[in-house]
């Protein structure tokens, strides 16, 4: 019988079926960072346990790291303390750490693929919700909690229930000015933020197959925002050429052998799914969120909806979202003034994202009074962007050019919204308080849309800004 990638990877990593019916699943790769690990390491020590596979565990500093100046000790004493803990824990347990002086530091979901640590057919765990990102390379990648981080450190295994599988088939092509971010926002808009609960998402169809690896990473990154803990794209020629030559990818003949195995892990023709959702890429517009979850979005050419348009069960939450955002139903989302523009995060801070934003920013100026930040996803992205002169384009336009880190994606470092500020953001969450101010407001959109909003001082349709 034809099998899916989910079936094959799950089976290949099954240690045994537990009495509960769950699977004891082995994880090929464990990525860690400074925020969800201090307690996990402490619990290991208290239990007298070591790290079972330090060679399968890799660490970086991303969430709390300042992005303006990264000189140690950090001004933020909590950030400094967490960094000291991570450095000490990695040293004690023999875990490789991509520290600030490594040239390889960056957001965990940017550096995993970039270094070739993330490979097809793998199971991956990381104490961060957006671990689904790594599925872009044909891996099953799960975001886990702190006690599960402890369990993976100690055993490299977790008790897991196999999810159902929904294939999302996106056919045709995205129109100019419409990006991977718009596609995933459109998918979440259609299926809802809880639509994927209990499912893994397999992204397929001609529009997905035509995507670069960086675009696929953006799509898989936000699977969790649609409720699916895991999202993946089947490995193909794009995957293999992306991995070739990366520091941790197999080399020479070992690479050729790996490609054979990676190919064998892909979903086979005729495999069946628990659900299939078709989507037409050509119908997708640049998307903007108007609410407080990533499913509350509209096309940039559309008006902000009214709660009466919501399904009955969601009317109260739509009303709450509109009241919090202080946006008027019926008015176009385009023209909504912004205070801050943020291009960054594990969703959209890779080289192609910065290129798309720089294309809009080139020769233009950020509107007066707008604070605009560009934060590369990794030191490698920063080097590549600087090699192309993208940083000069941003600086000349009035953007700040920062160092790698999570930055304004969440309020755990020095980059935060203040008061009721409204932020055009290329990140992945628009929850209340997400960007560091309990009353701050977030509008999610593509990096090119953020660049256009920074220049216009308000939400605008990037298609009118393309040259
Ligand atoms: S960029 Fe945002 S979503 Fe991604 S790992 Fe950092 S905090 Fe999490």
Short mmCIF file of C-alpha atoms in Angstrom, two decimals, residues 241-456:
data_model
loop_
_atom_site.label_atom_id
_atom_site.label_comp_id
_atom_site.label_asym_id
_atom_site.label_seq_id
_atom_site.Cartn_x
_atom_site.Cartn_y
_atom_site.Cartn_z
CA UNK A 241 20.34 21.09 -3.86
CA UNK A 242 19.62 23.29 -0.81
CA UNK A 243 21.40 20.81 1.46
CA UNK A 244 24.42 20.09 -0.74
CA UNK A 245 27.58 21.62 0.71
CA UNK A 246 26.02 22.75 4.01
CA UNK A 247 28.34 22.24 6.99
CA UNK A 248 26.46 19.34 8.64
CA UNK A 249 25.06 17.72 5.47
CA UNK A 250 26.67 14.45 4.36
CA UNK A 251 29.58 14.86 1.95
CA UNK A 252 30.67 13.07 -1.26
CA UNK A 253 29.31 9.54 -1.68
CA UNK A 254 27.57 9.77 1.68
CA UNK A 255 25.52 12.65 0.25
CA UNK A 256 24.50 10.54 -2.77
CA UNK A 257 23.50 7.67 -0.48
CA UNK A 258 21.57 10.09 1.72
CA UNK A 259 19.68 11.45 -1.30
CA UNK A 260 18.57 7.89 -2.17
CA UNK A 261 17.23 7.45 1.37
CA UNK A 262 15.69 10.91 1.50
CA UNK A 263 13.84 10.23 -1.78
CA UNK A 264 12.51 6.97 -0.39
CA UNK A 265 10.90 8.85 2.53
CA UNK A 266 8.60 10.98 0.32
CA UNK A 267 4.87 10.33 0.12
CA UNK A 268 4.15 7.82 -2.66
CA UNK A 269 1.64 8.36 -5.47
CA UNK A 270 -1.71 6.90 -4.47
CA UNK A 271 -1.17 7.36 -0.74
CA UNK A 272 -4.33 8.35 1.10
CA UNK A 273 -4.92 11.16 3.57
CA UNK A 274 -7.42 11.76 6.34
CA UNK A 275 -8.37 14.98 4.57
CA UNK A 276 -7.39 16.90 1.43
CA UNK A 277 -7.86 20.67 1.07
CA UNK A 278 -7.38 22.25 -2.37
CA UNK A 279 -6.34 25.90 -2.77
CA UNK A 280 -5.72 28.11 -5.80
CA UNK A 281 -2.49 30.11 -5.40
CA UNK A 282 -3.61 32.57 -8.09
CA UNK A 283 -6.54 33.71 -5.96
CA UNK A 284 -4.37 34.74 -2.99
CA UNK A 285 -3.85 38.47 -2.29
CA UNK A 286 -1.25 40.04 -0.01
CA UNK A 287 -2.69 39.28 3.43
CA UNK A 288 -2.85 41.42 6.59
CA UNK A 289 -4.16 40.39 10.01
CA UNK A 290 -6.70 42.69 11.65
CA UNK A 291 -7.16 40.74 14.90
CA UNK A 292 -5.41 38.93 17.71
CA UNK A 293 -4.80 35.56 16.12
CA UNK A 294 -3.17 34.74 12.76
CA UNK A 295 -6.47 33.51 11.29
CA UNK A 296 -8.09 36.94 11.67
CA UNK A 297 -6.87 38.33 8.37
CA UNK A 298 -8.06 39.89 5.14
CA UNK A 299 -6.62 40.51 1.70
CA UNK A 300 -5.06 43.97 1.57
CA UNK A 301 -7.76 45.07 -0.87
CA UNK A 302 -10.57 44.07 1.46
CA UNK A 303 -12.36 45.86 4.30
CA UNK A 304 -11.99 44.97 7.98
CA UNK A 305 -14.86 42.57 8.65
CA UNK A 306 -17.77 42.99 11.05
CA UNK A 307 -18.40 40.46 13.86
CA UNK A 308 -21.79 39.67 12.31
CA UNK A 309 -19.89 38.10 9.39
CA UNK A 310 -18.22 35.61 11.76
CA UNK A 311 -19.49 32.10 12.38
CA UNK A 312 -21.75 32.26 15.45
CA UNK A 313 -19.18 30.61 17.75
CA UNK A 314 -16.55 33.22 16.84
CA UNK A 315 -18.62 36.43 17.06
CA UNK A 316 -17.54 37.29 20.59
CA UNK A 317 -13.85 36.72 19.81
CA UNK A 318 -14.07 38.87 16.65
CA UNK A 319 -15.68 41.66 18.67
CA UNK A 320 -12.98 41.35 21.35
CA UNK A 321 -10.26 41.44 18.69
CA UNK A 322 -11.68 44.52 16.96
CA UNK A 323 -12.08 46.34 20.29
CA UNK A 324 -8.47 45.53 21.27
CA UNK A 325 -7.10 46.54 17.88
CA UNK A 326 -9.33 49.66 17.79
CA UNK A 327 -10.05 49.03 14.12
CA UNK A 328 -13.34 49.94 12.47
CA UNK A 329 -15.32 47.26 10.65
CA UNK A 330 -16.12 48.15 7.07
CA UNK A 331 -13.06 50.39 6.60
CA UNK A 332 -10.30 49.18 4.30
CA UNK A 333 -7.35 47.56 6.10
CA UNK A 334 -5.12 49.49 3.67
CA UNK A 335 -4.47 52.93 5.13
CA UNK A 336 -4.31 51.71 8.75
CA UNK A 337 -1.51 53.86 10.26
CA UNK A 338 1.46 52.10 11.88
CA UNK A 339 4.10 53.17 14.42
CA UNK A 340 6.66 50.38 14.07
CA UNK A 341 7.82 48.16 11.20
CA UNK A 342 9.58 44.87 11.99
CA UNK A 343 11.26 42.68 9.39
CA UNK A 344 12.60 39.62 11.19
CA UNK A 345 11.73 36.33 13.00
CA UNK A 346 12.04 32.64 12.12
CA UNK A 347 9.15 33.09 9.68
CA UNK A 348 10.66 35.80 7.51
CA UNK A 349 14.28 36.79 8.26
CA UNK A 350 16.11 34.76 5.64
CA UNK A 351 18.05 36.17 2.74
CA UNK A 352 15.19 36.00 0.22
CA UNK A 353 12.91 37.82 2.70
CA UNK A 354 15.45 40.61 3.12
CA UNK A 355 15.94 40.82 -0.64
CA UNK A 356 12.18 41.19 -1.19
CA UNK A 357 11.95 43.93 1.47
CA UNK A 358 15.07 45.71 0.18
CA UNK A 359 13.61 45.75 -3.32
CA UNK A 360 10.72 47.83 -1.96
CA UNK A 361 12.93 50.00 0.28
CA UNK A 362 15.59 50.78 -2.34
CA UNK A 363 15.75 54.52 -3.03
CA UNK A 364 12.84 55.31 -0.71
CA UNK A 365 12.58 56.66 2.85
CA UNK A 366 10.83 55.36 5.94
CA UNK A 367 7.94 57.68 6.80
CA UNK A 368 8.56 60.28 9.51
CA UNK A 369 8.01 59.00 13.03
CA UNK A 370 8.09 55.30 12.12
CA UNK A 371 10.57 53.05 13.97
CA UNK A 372 11.69 50.46 11.42
CA UNK A 373 13.91 47.45 12.21
CA UNK A 374 15.50 44.79 10.04
CA UNK A 375 16.80 41.87 12.09
CA UNK A 376 18.52 39.05 10.17
CA UNK A 377 17.61 35.53 11.28
CA UNK A 378 21.22 34.45 11.70
CA UNK A 379 24.78 35.65 11.49
CA UNK A 380 25.02 33.80 8.17
CA UNK A 381 21.98 35.66 6.79
CA UNK A 382 23.50 38.95 8.02
CA UNK A 383 26.83 38.20 6.29
CA UNK A 384 25.13 37.22 3.03
CA UNK A 385 22.86 40.30 3.10
CA UNK A 386 25.78 42.60 3.84
CA UNK A 387 27.73 40.93 1.02
CA UNK A 388 24.95 42.01 -1.35
CA UNK A 389 24.74 45.50 0.15
CA UNK A 390 21.18 45.01 1.42
CA UNK A 391 22.07 46.57 4.77
CA UNK A 392 23.06 49.80 2.97
CA UNK A 393 19.72 49.91 1.18
CA UNK A 394 17.91 49.57 4.50
CA UNK A 395 20.13 52.06 6.34
CA UNK A 396 19.79 54.66 3.58
CA UNK A 397 16.02 54.24 3.70
CA UNK A 398 16.00 54.85 7.48
CA UNK A 399 15.67 51.29 8.79
CA UNK A 400 17.85 50.09 11.69
CA UNK A 401 20.10 47.18 10.70
CA UNK A 402 20.40 44.85 13.68
CA UNK A 403 22.27 41.74 14.73
CA UNK A 404 20.72 38.26 14.60
CA UNK A 405 18.06 37.23 17.12
CA UNK A 406 14.33 36.85 17.73
CA UNK A 407 14.04 40.59 18.49
CA UNK A 408 10.57 42.07 18.25
CA UNK A 409 8.88 38.76 17.45
CA UNK A 410 8.27 38.45 21.17
CA UNK A 411 8.81 40.65 24.21
CA UNK A 412 11.68 38.74 25.83
CA UNK A 413 14.55 41.06 24.89
CA UNK A 414 15.18 44.79 24.64
CA UNK A 415 13.12 45.16 21.45
CA UNK A 416 9.54 45.82 22.51
CA UNK A 417 6.50 47.82 21.51
CA UNK A 418 5.55 50.68 23.82
CA UNK A 419 1.99 51.39 24.94
CA UNK A 420 -0.61 51.17 22.16
CA UNK A 421 1.93 51.16 19.32
CA UNK A 422 0.82 49.33 16.21
CA UNK A 423 3.42 47.24 14.41
CA UNK A 424 3.54 45.96 10.84
CA UNK A 425 5.39 42.71 11.45
CA UNK A 426 6.79 39.85 9.39
CA UNK A 427 6.63 37.57 12.45
CA UNK A 428 4.09 34.83 13.14
CA UNK A 429 1.99 35.80 16.17
CA UNK A 430 -0.32 38.75 16.73
CA UNK A 431 -1.50 37.67 20.19
CA UNK A 432 -2.22 40.34 22.80
CA UNK A 433 1.06 41.36 24.45
CA UNK A 434 3.20 39.26 22.10
CA UNK A 435 5.56 42.08 21.13
CA UNK A 436 6.31 43.22 24.67
CA UNK A 437 3.56 45.74 25.42
CA UNK A 438 0.33 44.38 26.93
CA UNK A 439 -1.59 46.90 24.85
CA UNK A 440 0.63 46.85 21.74
CA UNK A 441 -0.94 45.80 18.45
CA UNK A 442 0.49 43.59 15.70
CA UNK A 443 -0.44 43.37 12.03
CA UNK A 444 1.12 40.30 10.41
CA UNK A 445 2.14 40.50 6.77
CA UNK A 446 4.96 39.60 4.37
CA UNK A 447 8.38 41.31 4.66
CA UNK A 448 7.78 43.22 1.40
CA UNK A 449 4.43 44.44 2.76
CA UNK A 450 6.18 45.54 5.99
CA UNK A 451 8.76 47.49 3.98
CA UNK A 452 6.00 49.19 2.00
CA UNK A 453 4.09 50.00 5.22
CA UNK A 454 7.25 51.51 6.75
CA UNK A 455 7.61 53.84 3.78
CA UNK A 456 3.93 54.73 3.49
#
